[in-house]
Coordinates of C-alpha atoms in Angstrom, one line a residue:
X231 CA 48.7 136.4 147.8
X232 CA 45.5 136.8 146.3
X233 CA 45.2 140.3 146.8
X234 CA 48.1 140.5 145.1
X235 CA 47.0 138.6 142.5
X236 CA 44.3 140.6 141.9
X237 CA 46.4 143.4 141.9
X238 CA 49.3 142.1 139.3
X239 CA 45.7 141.3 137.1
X240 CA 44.4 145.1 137.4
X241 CA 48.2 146.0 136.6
X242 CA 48.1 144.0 133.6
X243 CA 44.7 145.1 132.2
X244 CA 45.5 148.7 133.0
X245 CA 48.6 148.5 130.6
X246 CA 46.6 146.1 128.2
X247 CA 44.4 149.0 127.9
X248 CA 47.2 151.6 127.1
X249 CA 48.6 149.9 124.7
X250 CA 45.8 148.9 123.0
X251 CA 44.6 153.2 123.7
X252 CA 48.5 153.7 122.1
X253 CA 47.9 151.3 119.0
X254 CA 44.4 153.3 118.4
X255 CA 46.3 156.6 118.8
X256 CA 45.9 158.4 115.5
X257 CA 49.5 159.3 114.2
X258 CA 48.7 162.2 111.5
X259 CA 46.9 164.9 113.3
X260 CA 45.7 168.3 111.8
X261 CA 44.2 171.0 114.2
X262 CA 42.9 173.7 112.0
X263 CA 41.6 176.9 113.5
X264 CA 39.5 179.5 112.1
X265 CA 40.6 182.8 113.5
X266 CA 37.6 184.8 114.5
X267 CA 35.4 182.4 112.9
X268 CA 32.4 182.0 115.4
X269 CA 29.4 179.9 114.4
X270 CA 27.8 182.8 112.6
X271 CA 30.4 183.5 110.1
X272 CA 30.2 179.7 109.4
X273 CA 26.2 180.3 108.9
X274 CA 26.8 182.9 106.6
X275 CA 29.0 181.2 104.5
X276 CA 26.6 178.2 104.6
X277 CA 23.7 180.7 103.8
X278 CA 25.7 182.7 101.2
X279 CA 26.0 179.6 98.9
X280 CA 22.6 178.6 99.6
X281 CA 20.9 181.6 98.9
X282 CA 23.3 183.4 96.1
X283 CA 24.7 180.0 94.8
X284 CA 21.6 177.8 94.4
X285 CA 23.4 175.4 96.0
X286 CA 22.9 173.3 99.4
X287 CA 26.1 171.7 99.4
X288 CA 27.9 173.0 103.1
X289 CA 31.1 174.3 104.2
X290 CA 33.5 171.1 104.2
X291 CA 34.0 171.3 108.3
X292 CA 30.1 171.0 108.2
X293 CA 30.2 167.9 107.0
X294 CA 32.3 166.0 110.0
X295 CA 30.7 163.6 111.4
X296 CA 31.0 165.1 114.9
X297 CA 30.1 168.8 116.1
X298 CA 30.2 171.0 119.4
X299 CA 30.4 174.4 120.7
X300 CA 33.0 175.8 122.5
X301 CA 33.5 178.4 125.3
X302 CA 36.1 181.2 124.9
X303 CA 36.7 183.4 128.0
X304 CA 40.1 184.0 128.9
X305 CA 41.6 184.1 132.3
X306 CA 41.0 188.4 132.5
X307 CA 38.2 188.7 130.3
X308 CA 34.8 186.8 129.1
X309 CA 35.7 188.6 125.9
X310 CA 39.5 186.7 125.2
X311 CA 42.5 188.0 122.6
X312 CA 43.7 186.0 120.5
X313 CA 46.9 185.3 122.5
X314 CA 44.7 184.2 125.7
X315 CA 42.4 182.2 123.6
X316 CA 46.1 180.7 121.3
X317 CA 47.1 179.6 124.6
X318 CA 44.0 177.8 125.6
X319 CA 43.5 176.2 122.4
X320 CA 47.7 175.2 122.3
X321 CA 48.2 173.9 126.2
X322 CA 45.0 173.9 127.7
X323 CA 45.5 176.9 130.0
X324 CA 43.9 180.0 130.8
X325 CA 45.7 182.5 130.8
X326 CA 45.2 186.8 130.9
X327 CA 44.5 188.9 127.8
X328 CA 47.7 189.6 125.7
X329 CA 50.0 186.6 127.1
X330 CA 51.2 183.8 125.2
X331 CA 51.9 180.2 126.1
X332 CA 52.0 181.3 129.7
X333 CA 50.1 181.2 132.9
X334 CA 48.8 184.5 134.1
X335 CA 51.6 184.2 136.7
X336 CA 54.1 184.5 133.5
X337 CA 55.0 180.1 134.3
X338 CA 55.6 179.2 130.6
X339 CA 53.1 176.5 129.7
X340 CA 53.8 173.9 126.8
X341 CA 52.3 173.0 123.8
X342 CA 50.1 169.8 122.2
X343 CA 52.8 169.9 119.6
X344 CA 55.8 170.2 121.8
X345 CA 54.2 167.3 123.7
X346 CA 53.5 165.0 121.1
X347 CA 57.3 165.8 119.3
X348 CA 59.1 165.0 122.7
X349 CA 57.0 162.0 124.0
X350 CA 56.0 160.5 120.5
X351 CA 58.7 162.0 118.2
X352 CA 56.0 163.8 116.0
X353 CA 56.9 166.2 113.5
X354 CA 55.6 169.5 113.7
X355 CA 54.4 172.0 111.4
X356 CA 52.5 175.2 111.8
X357 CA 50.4 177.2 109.0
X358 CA 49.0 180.4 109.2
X359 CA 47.8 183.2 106.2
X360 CA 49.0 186.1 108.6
X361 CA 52.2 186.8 110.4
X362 CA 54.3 183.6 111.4
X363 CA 54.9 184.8 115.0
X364 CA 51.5 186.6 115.4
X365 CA 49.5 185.1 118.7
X366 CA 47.4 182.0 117.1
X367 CA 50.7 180.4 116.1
X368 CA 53.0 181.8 118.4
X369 CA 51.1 179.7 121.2
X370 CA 52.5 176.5 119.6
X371 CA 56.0 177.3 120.4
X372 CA 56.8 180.7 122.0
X373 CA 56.6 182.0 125.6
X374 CA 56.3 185.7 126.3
X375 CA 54.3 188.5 128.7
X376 CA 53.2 189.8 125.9
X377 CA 52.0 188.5 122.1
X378 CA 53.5 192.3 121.2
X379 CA 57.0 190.9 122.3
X380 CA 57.6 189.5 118.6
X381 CA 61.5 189.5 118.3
X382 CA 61.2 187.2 121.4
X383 CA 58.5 185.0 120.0
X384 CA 60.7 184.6 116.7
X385 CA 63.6 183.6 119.3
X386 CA 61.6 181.3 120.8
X387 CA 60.4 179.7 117.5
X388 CA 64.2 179.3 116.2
X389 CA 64.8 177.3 119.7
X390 CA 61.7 175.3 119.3
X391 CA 61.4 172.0 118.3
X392 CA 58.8 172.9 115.3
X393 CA 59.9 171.5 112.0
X394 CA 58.1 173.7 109.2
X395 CA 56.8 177.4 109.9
X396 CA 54.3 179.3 107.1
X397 CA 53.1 182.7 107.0
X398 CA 52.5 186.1 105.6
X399 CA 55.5 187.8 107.6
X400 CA 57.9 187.6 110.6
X401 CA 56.5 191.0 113.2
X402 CA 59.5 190.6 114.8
X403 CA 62.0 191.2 111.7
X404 CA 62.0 195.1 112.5
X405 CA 62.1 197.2 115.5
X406 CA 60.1 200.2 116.0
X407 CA 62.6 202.3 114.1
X408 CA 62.8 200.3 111.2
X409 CA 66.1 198.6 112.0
X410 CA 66.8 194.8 111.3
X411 CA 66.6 192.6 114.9
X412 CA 68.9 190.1 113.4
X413 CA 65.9 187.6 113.0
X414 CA 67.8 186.1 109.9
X415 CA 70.4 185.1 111.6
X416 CA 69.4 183.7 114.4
X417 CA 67.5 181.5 112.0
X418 CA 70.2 180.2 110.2
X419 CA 72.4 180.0 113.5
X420 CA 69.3 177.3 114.2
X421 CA 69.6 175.6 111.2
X422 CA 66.4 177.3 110.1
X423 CA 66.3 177.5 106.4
X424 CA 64.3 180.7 105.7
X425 CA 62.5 180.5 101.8
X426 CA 59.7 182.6 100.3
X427 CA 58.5 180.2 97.7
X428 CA 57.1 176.9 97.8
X429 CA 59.8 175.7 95.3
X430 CA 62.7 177.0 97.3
X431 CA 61.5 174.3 100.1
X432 CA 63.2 171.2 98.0
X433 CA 63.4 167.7 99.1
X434 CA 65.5 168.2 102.1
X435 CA 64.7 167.6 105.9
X436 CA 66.2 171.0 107.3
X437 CA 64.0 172.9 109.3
X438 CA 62.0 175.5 106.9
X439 CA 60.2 178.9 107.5
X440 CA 58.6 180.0 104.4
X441 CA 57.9 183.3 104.8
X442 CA 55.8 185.6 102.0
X443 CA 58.4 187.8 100.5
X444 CA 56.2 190.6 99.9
X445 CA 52.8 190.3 101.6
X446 CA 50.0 191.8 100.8
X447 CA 50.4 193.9 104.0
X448 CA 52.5 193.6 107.2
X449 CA 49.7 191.3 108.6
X450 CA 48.6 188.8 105.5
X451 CA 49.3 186.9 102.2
X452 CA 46.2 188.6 100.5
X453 CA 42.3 187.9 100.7
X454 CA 41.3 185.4 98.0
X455 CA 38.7 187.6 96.7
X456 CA 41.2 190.7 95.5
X457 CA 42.7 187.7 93.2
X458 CA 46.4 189.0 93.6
X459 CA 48.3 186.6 91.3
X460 CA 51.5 185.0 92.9
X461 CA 50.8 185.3 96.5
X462 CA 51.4 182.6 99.0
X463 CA 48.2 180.7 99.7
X464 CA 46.8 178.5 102.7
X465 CA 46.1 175.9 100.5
X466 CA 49.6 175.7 99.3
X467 CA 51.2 176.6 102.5
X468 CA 49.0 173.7 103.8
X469 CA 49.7 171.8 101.1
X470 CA 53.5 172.2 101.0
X471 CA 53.7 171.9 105.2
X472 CA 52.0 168.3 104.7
X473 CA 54.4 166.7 101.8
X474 CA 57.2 168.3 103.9
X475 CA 56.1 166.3 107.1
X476 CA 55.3 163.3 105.1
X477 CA 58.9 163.0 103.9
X478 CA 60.6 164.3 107.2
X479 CA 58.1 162.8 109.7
X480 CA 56.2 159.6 107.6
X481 CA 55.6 157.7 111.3
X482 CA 53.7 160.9 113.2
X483 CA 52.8 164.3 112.8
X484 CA 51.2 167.5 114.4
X485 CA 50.2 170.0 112.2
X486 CA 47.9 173.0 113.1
X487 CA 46.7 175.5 110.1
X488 CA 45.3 178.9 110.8
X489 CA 43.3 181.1 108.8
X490 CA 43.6 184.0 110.3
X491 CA 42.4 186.3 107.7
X492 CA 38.6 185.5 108.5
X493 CA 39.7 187.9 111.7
X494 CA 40.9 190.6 109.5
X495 CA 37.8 190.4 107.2
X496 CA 35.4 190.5 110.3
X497 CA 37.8 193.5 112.2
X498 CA 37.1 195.3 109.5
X499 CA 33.2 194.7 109.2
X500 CA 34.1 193.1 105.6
X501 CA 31.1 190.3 105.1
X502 CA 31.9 189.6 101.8
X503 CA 35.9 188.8 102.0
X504 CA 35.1 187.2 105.6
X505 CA 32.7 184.5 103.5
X506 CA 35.6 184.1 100.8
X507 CA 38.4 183.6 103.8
X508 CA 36.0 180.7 105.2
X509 CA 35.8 178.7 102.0
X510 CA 39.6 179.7 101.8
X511 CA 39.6 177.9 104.9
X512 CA 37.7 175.2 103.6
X513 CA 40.0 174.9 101.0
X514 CA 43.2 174.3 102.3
X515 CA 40.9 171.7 105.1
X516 CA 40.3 169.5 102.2
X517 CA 44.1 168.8 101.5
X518 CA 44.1 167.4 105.4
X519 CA 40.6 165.9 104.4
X520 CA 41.8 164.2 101.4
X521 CA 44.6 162.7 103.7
X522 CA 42.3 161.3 106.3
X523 CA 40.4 159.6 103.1
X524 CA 43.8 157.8 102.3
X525 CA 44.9 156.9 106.1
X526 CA 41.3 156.7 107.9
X527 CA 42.4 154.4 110.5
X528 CA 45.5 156.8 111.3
X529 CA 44.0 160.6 111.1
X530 CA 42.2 162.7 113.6
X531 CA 41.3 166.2 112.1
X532 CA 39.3 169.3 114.7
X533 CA 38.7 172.1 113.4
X534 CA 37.8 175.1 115.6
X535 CA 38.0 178.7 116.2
X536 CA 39.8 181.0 119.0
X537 CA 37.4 183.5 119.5
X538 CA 34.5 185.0 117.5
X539 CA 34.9 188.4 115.9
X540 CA 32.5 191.4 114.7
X541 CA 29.6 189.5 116.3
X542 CA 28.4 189.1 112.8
X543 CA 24.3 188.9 112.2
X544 CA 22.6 187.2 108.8
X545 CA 19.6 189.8 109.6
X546 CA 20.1 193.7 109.9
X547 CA 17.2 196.8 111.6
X548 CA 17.2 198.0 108.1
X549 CA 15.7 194.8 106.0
X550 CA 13.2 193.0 109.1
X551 CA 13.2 189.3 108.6
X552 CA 14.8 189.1 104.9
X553 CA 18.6 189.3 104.0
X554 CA 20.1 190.3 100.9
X555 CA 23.1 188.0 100.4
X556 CA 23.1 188.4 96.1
X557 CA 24.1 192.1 97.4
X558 CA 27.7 190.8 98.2
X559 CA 28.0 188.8 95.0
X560 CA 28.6 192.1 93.3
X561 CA 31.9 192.5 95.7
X562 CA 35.3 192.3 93.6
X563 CA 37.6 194.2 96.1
X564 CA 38.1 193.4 99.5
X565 CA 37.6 196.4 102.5
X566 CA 41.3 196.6 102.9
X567 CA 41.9 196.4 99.3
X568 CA 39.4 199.6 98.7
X569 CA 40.6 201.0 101.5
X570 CA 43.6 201.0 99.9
X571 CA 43.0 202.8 96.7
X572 CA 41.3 205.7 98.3
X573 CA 44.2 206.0 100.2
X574 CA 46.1 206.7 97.7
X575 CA 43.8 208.7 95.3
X576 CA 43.8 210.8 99.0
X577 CA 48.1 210.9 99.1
X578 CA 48.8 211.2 95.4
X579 CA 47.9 214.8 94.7
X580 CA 46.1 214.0 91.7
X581 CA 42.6 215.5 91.7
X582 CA 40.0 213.4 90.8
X583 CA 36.3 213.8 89.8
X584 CA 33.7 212.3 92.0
X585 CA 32.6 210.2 88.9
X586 CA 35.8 209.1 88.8
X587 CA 34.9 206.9 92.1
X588 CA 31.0 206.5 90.9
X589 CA 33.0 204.7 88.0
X590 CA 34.9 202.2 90.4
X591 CA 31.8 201.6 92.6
X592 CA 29.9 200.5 90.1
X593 CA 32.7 198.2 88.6
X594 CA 33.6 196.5 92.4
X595 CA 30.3 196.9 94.0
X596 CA 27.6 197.1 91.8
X597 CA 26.7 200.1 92.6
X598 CA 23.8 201.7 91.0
X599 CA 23.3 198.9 88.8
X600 CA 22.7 195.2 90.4
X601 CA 23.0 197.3 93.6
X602 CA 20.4 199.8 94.0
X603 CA 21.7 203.2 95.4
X604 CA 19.2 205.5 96.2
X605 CA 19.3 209.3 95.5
X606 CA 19.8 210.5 98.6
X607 CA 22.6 207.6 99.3
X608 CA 24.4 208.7 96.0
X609 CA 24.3 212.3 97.5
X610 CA 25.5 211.4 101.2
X611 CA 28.6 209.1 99.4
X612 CA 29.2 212.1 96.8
X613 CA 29.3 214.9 100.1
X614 CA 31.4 212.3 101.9
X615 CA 34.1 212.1 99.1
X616 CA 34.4 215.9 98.8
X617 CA 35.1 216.2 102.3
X618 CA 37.5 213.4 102.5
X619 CA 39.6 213.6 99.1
X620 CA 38.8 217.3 98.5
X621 CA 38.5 219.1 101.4
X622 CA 40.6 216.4 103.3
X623 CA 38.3 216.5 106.7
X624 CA 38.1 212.8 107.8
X625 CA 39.9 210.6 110.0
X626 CA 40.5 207.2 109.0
X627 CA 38.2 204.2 111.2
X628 CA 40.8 202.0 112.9
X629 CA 40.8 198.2 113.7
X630 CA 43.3 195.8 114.9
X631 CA 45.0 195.2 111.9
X632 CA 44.0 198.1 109.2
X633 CA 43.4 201.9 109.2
X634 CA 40.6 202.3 107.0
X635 CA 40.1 205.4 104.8
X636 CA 36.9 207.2 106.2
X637 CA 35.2 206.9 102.2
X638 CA 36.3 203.2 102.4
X639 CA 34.2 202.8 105.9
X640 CA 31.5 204.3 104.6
X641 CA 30.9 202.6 101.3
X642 CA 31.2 199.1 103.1
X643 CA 28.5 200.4 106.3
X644 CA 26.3 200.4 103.3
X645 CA 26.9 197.3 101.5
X646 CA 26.5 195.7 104.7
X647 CA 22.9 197.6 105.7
X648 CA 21.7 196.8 102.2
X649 CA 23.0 192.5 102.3
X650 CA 21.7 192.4 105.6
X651 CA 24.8 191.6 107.2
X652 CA 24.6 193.2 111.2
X653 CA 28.0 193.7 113.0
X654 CA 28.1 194.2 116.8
X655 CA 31.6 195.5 117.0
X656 CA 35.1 195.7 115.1
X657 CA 36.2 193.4 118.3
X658 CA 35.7 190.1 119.5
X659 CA 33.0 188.9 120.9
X660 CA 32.0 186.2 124.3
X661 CA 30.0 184.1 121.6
X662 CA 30.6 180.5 121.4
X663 CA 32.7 178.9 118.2
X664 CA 32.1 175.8 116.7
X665 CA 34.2 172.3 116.7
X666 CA 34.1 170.1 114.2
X667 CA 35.7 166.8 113.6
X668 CA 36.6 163.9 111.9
X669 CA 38.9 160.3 112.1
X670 CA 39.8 158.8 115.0
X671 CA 38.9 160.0 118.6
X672 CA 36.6 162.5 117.0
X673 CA 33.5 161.5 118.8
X674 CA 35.4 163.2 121.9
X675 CA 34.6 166.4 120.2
X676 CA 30.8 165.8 120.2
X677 CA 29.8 168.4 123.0
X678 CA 29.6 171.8 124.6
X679 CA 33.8 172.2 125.4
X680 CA 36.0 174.8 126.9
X681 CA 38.8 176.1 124.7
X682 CA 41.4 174.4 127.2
X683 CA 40.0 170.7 126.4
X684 CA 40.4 170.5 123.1
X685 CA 43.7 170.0 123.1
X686 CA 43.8 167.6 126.6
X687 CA 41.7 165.6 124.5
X688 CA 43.9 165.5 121.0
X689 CA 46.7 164.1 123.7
X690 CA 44.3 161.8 126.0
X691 CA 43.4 160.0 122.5
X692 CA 47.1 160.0 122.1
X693 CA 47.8 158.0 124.8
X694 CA 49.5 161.5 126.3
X695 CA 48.9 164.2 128.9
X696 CA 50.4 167.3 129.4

């Protein structure tokens, strides 16, 4: 009898303690990830406003009370993908290189968000600035071999339980020869109401995927510092996900917000736009932020990366022990942007004087005014644009999301040499990505982590396990 006491009293404190672990539970949680944003990136945003702005004030995430460093590697690699590294982050597996929200055995694997919608009712929402069904938010809801398998991965989403879906584009709408997949319609056969504007959304509770009409290209909205009026933007995807969830979901919510441009920038070796896409970042953070501030007892917020990308430096061979940050302030025009426009001066037929494209460098970069150019630079980029738009002898530099025009490369190897901006690669790298966070459970966040914690721990301070 006593034993069994003693056991009926352990029985009763164990569930005395879940309950009072569920009543602490936060119910409004944001997971924001910053795609390719290792901890240098963040420096050189932090750096950038110090040194060029005059100013000390930090990155917002900088500010949580509570920061760490987290492990990448994937399953195949101790360089990950994004879809390895989406997976991690989303269900706390490792999986290989280019497989998404499975094991490397191909055993689908669930999500923090599925979890918390079917044990706790949560809504669900999922933000990103690139493609809706690209790998960082595919690993919320979609299971496939391969993060290339997008028709499947907009299937899977339109069979999901996820409430509200934001991006630049839907991969999946076309197949390789250009023909419609029937995407559309298998929305709307889900009761999936697909909009391109904020203000198509509405007050109602359907299931939404807003979807950028006409994005800046296949893979994004548009980089804030190219200032392309009347483009979806995180902040207001962010923004209108969280009044959507608010009204849908008022008791519990999940909501994870990419910005995946920051990997675009750094793919293409673009320090400038990369800087821009963090405070982007920042940006839409502070509509979460501003929510904690109202419901402090209620919110948890992390805020983390998937991988690092371009293995960025603040510190270059060329300039020793100073940097040059003032040299990017003179940036107007994003590498893709750029890249761009000499494209089509290249396409058009239209023959065009090289002080025609002195003319634009020193209106976007500064060239040869707050930037010095040297003679024998000016001489190198003049031989380099006869042989590219004249004699048409180049091949463009290629990345993961953007062919660059060879001119376009070129112009931005030098920007970079003379800021002081190094780049190991146009790849990810092994290097370790910050955590940050804020609200409650956040101290859990407070050390060195592997990707596949973070979210075992958003559940365990739930009251939940996978």
């Amino acid at each position: 009898m006593k034993r069994r006491f003693i056991s009926l009293m352990t029985a009763a404190f164990i569930s005395a303690a879940n309950l009072l672990s569920f009543a602490d539970a936060p119910k409004y949680i944001f997971y924001f990830i910053g795609d390719g944003m290792g901890m240098a990136p963040v420096m050189a945003a932090a750096t950038y406003n110090r040194s060029v702005l005059g100013t000390a004030e930090l990155p917002l995430m900088m500010t949580f009370p509570v920061a760490g460093q987290v492990m990448t590697y994937s399953a195949s690699s101790d360089v990950t993908d994004s879809a390895a590294a989406g997976t991690a982050l989303a269900t706390g597996n490792k999986t290989v290189n280019g497989m998404l929200g499975v094991t490397p055995d191909t055993t689908a694997v669930y999500s923090v968000a599925t979890v918390l919608k079917d044990k706790l009712g949560y809504g669900v929402g999922i933000v990103t600035n690139v493609a809706a069904d690209d790998a960082t938010p595919g690993a919320f809801y979609a299971h496939v071999a391969h993060r290339s398998m997008s028709k499947d991965i907009d299937r899977h989403f339109a069979e999901s339980k996820v409430d509200f879906l934001a991006g630049a584009s839907l991969n999946g709408l076309y197949d390789k020869e250009g023909n419609s997949t029937g995407v559309p319609e298998l929305f709307k056969k889900n009761n999936i109401r697909l909009v391109n504007t904020v203000a198509e959304i509405g007050n109602g509770n359907e299931r939404i995927a807003l979807i950028e009409k006409s994005p800046f290209s296949k893979s994004n909205v548009a980089y804030v510092n190219d200032s392309i009026s009347g483009k979806l933007t995180l902040t207001e995807m962010t923004r209108a996900c969280l009044d959507y969830l608010v009204r849908k979901s008022p008791d519990g919510f999940f909501m994870m917000v990419e910005g995946g441009n920051i990997d675009h920038a750094l793919h293409g070796n673009d320090g400038m736009t990369a800087i821009s896409e963090i405070y982007n970042f920042n940006d839409a953070l502070a509509v979460a932020y501003n929510f904690l501030l109202s419901h402090p007892e209620e919110t948890l917020i992390v805020v983390t990366a998937d991988h690092d990308t371009g293995g960025l430096s603040t510190g270059n061979r060329e300039n020793g022990y100073v940097a040059h940050f003032d040299v990017l302030k003179n940036q107007k025009m994003s590498k893709e942007m750029f890249s761009q426009v000499c494209k089509k001066w290249s396409k058009d037929g239209k023959p065009r004087p090289w002080n025609n494209m002195r003319d634009l460098l020193k209106d976007k970069f500064g060239f040869w005014g707050k930037v010095k150019v040297s003679d024998d630079e000016t001489k190198r980029l003049e031989s380099l644009y006869a042989d590219v738009f004249v004699k048409k002898n180049s091949k463009d530099e290629k990345s993961l999301y953007s062919d660059f025009n060879a001119f376009a490369s070129e112009v931005f190897r030098l920007i970079s040499s003379k800021a002081a901006v190094g780049f190991t690669t146009g790849a990810h790298t092994g290097n370790p990505v910050p955590v940050y966070s804020a609200g409650v459970g956040s101290e859990n966040f407070g050390r060195v982590l592997n990707n596949t914690e973070i979210p075992v721990e958003i559940l365990r301070i739930s009251g939940l396990s996978f």
